[in-house]
Amino acid sequence: MSLKRASVAVVGVAESDLGQVAPDTTPLDLMAQGTFRALEDCGLKLSDIDGVYCAATQVRMGPMALAEYLGIKPKVFDGTQIGGSSFMSHVAHAQTAIEHGLCEAALIAYGSTQRSVSRAAASPREFNPYESPYRPFMPSSAYAMAASRHMHQYGTTREQLAEVAVAARKWALLNPKAWEKEPLTIEQVLNARMVSYPLTVRDCCLVLDGGGAMILTSAARAKSLKKKPVYVLGTGEALSHASISSMADLTVTAAAESGPRAFGMAGLKPPDVDMVSLYDAFTITPILFLEDLGFCRKGEGGRFVANGAIAPGGKLPVNTSGGGLSYCHPGMYGLLVMIEAVRQVRGECDKRQVTDCEVALAHGNGGVLSSQCTVIFGGPSTV
């Protein structure tokens, strides 16, 4: 069933507490916290929610657990778990449900306490008979392989990788909610502790607690609510592998499939996008995604991000919140990727606001470059 451009809109978004949360806080506490803040954001009541979508590593049966915690009985529910891109997938699934009258108001939620309980405890890794015997430091080693291959094949430099981290930090310094509060230089990224060559600790995302929520409803209903609607113009989903050793080409992700699907549905092209919110678990991922989504040619991503091109004042605003590298990365980051894109279209980002932002692309990544999902959001002028 093909989805209809702008048939649904995001009407409420909110983060939970971020960083290191209060002792004994659970992932469900954070999901609920984000939910009530998102309800306040849009003016709906909890009783209006009749669709529940969530994924988490610490909550095995997310939709059931969250519905029970909130005390609601949704008509529709979905616990699709494909890593950090799950929430973009949930947007497409919620849109289908709303279009076909299965629900009227869909909640997408996430929560993680990975900093409080340790990343290993929050996201235990499965034994992989083809990879685990070699004792890789996962997921860092998987992304390091992609970075190394890109460097070898296209001449991408460590300095260009570092540009991604420096740009994220510059954006984070404009975001009061960002975890990192100090400036960062290319030299500091290069000279930081090596994690998995060529990635230093500053090439790797934060390990924090956090979560949030997003509420969607029909485009018609959205016009009567509290905030300016942000329409879902296009979505795209794609899977390519589970294990990094099964990735056909370490320099090409399934974003090359999800992106064109989303642009096709939206009737737009990369030059039409005003800001880009990308899943930056490591500095190599924005480079790969900018290429695969069509913002530059394959192999040119390193040169594309150089000289502050994606930092404040650059040619393309990327990860204006500070991203997973400097704002917050609570294990599965995709929901926060979309929250920033929605706020940019609403014009709510204060010092980091992109001027005249009417179209924002949010892209999620799951596993080890395994799942790729793209959502394109637009303001009223795009409908």
PDB file of N, CA, C and O in Angstrom, residues 171 174-176 340 343-344 347-355:
ATOM      1  N   TRP A 171      27.649  23.059  16.720  1.00  0.00           N
ATOM      2  CA  TRP A 171      26.193  23.120  16.839  1.00  0.00           C
ATOM      3  C   TRP A 171      25.767  22.895  18.289  1.00  0.00           C
ATOM      4  O   TRP A 171      24.875  23.583  18.804  1.00  0.00           O
ATOM      5  N   LEU A 174      25.459  25.677  20.696  1.00  0.00           N
ATOM      6  CA  LEU A 174      24.281  26.538  20.529  1.00  0.00           C
ATOM      7  C   LEU A 174      23.022  25.904  21.111  1.00  0.00           C
ATOM      8  O   LEU A 174      21.951  26.509  21.060  1.00  0.00           O
ATOM      9  N   ASN A 175      23.147  24.699  21.649  1.00  0.00           N
ATOM     10  CA  ASN A 175      21.998  23.947  22.160  1.00  0.00           C
ATOM     11  C   ASN A 175      22.123  23.764  23.669  1.00  0.00           C
ATOM     12  O   ASN A 175      22.966  22.997  24.139  1.00  0.00           O
ATOM     13  N   PRO A 176      21.291  24.428  24.454  1.00  0.00           N
ATOM     14  CA  PRO A 176      21.393  24.325  25.920  1.00  0.00           C
ATOM     15  C   PRO A 176      21.227  22.906  26.449  1.00  0.00           C
ATOM     16  O   PRO A 176      21.713  22.590  27.537  1.00  0.00           O
ATOM     17  N   GLU A 340      14.732  16.861  16.390  1.00  0.00           N
ATOM     18  CA  GLU A 340      15.445  18.068  15.969  1.00  0.00           C
ATOM     19  C   GLU A 340      14.950  18.557  14.609  1.00  0.00           C
ATOM     20  O   GLU A 340      14.761  19.767  14.410  1.00  0.00           O
ATOM     21  N   ARG A 343      11.608  20.301  15.060  1.00  0.00           N
ATOM     22  CA  ARG A 343      11.758  21.615  15.695  1.00  0.00           C
ATOM     23  C   ARG A 343      12.338  22.646  14.732  1.00  0.00           C
ATOM     24  O   ARG A 343      11.976  23.829  14.786  1.00  0.00           O
ATOM     25  N   GLN A 344      13.233  22.212  13.856  1.00  0.00           N
ATOM     26  CA  GLN A 344      13.765  23.151  12.874  1.00  0.00           C
ATOM     27  C   GLN A 344      12.662  23.635  11.930  1.00  0.00           C
ATOM     28  O   GLN A 344      12.574  24.829  11.616  1.00  0.00           O
ATOM     29  N   GLY A 347      10.616  26.148  13.572  1.00  0.00           N
ATOM     30  CA  GLY A 347      11.308  27.400  13.885  1.00  0.00           C
ATOM     31  C   GLY A 347      11.553  27.597  15.365  1.00  0.00           C
ATOM     32  O   GLY A 347      11.589  28.729  15.839  1.00  0.00           O
ATOM     33  N   GLU A 348      11.770  26.505  16.102  1.00  0.00           N
ATOM     34  CA  GLU A 348      11.866  26.569  17.559  1.00  0.00           C
ATOM     35  C   GLU A 348      13.291  26.424  18.100  1.00  0.00           C
ATOM     36  O   GLU A 348      13.462  26.183  19.293  1.00  0.00           O
ATOM     37  N   CYS A 349      14.307  26.562  17.268  1.00  0.00           N
ATOM     38  CA  CYS A 349      15.660  26.190  17.691  1.00  0.00           C
ATOM     39  C   CYS A 349      16.551  27.358  18.093  1.00  0.00           C
ATOM     40  O   CYS A 349      17.778  27.196  18.236  1.00  0.00           O
ATOM     41  N   ASP A 350      15.993  28.519  18.265  1.00  0.00           N
ATOM     42  CA  ASP A 350      16.692  29.655  18.857  1.00  0.00           C
ATOM     43  C   ASP A 350      18.018  29.932  18.136  1.00  0.00           C
ATOM     44  O   ASP A 350      18.036  30.128  16.938  1.00  0.00           O
ATOM     45  N   LYS A 351      19.138  29.894  18.854  1.00  0.00           N
ATOM     46  CA  LYS A 351      20.422  30.303  18.278  1.00  0.00           C
ATOM     47  C   LYS A 351      20.897  29.389  17.154  1.00  0.00           C
ATOM     48  O   LYS A 351      21.721  29.799  16.325  1.00  0.00           O
ATOM     49  N   ARG A 352      20.425  28.163  17.131  1.00  0.00           N
ATOM     50  CA  ARG A 352      20.854  27.238  16.084  1.00  0.00           C
ATOM     51  C   ARG A 352      19.817  27.108  14.973  1.00  0.00           C
ATOM     52  O   ARG A 352      19.957  26.250  14.085  1.00  0.00           O
ATOM     53  N   GLN A 353      18.795  27.960  14.990  1.00  0.00           N
ATOM     54  CA  GLN A 353      17.731  27.867  14.013  1.00  0.00           C
ATOM     55  C   GLN A 353      18.229  28.119  12.595  1.00  0.00           C
ATOM     56  O   GLN A 353      18.937  29.097  12.335  1.00  0.00           O
ATOM     57  N   VAL A 354      17.862  27.238  11.691  1.00  0.00           N
ATOM     58  CA  VAL A 354      18.164  27.404  10.278  1.00  0.00           C
ATOM     59  C   VAL A 354      17.132  28.351   9.674  1.00  0.00           C
ATOM     60  O   VAL A 354      15.924  28.145   9.828  1.00  0.00           O
ATOM     61  N   THR A 355      17.591  29.386   9.012  1.00  0.00           N
ATOM     62  CA  THR A 355      16.700  30.399   8.451  1.00  0.00           C
ATOM     63  C   THR A 355      15.780  29.797   7.394  1.00  0.00           C
ATOM     64  O   THR A 355      16.216  29.042   6.513  1.00  0.00           O
TER      65      THR A 355
END
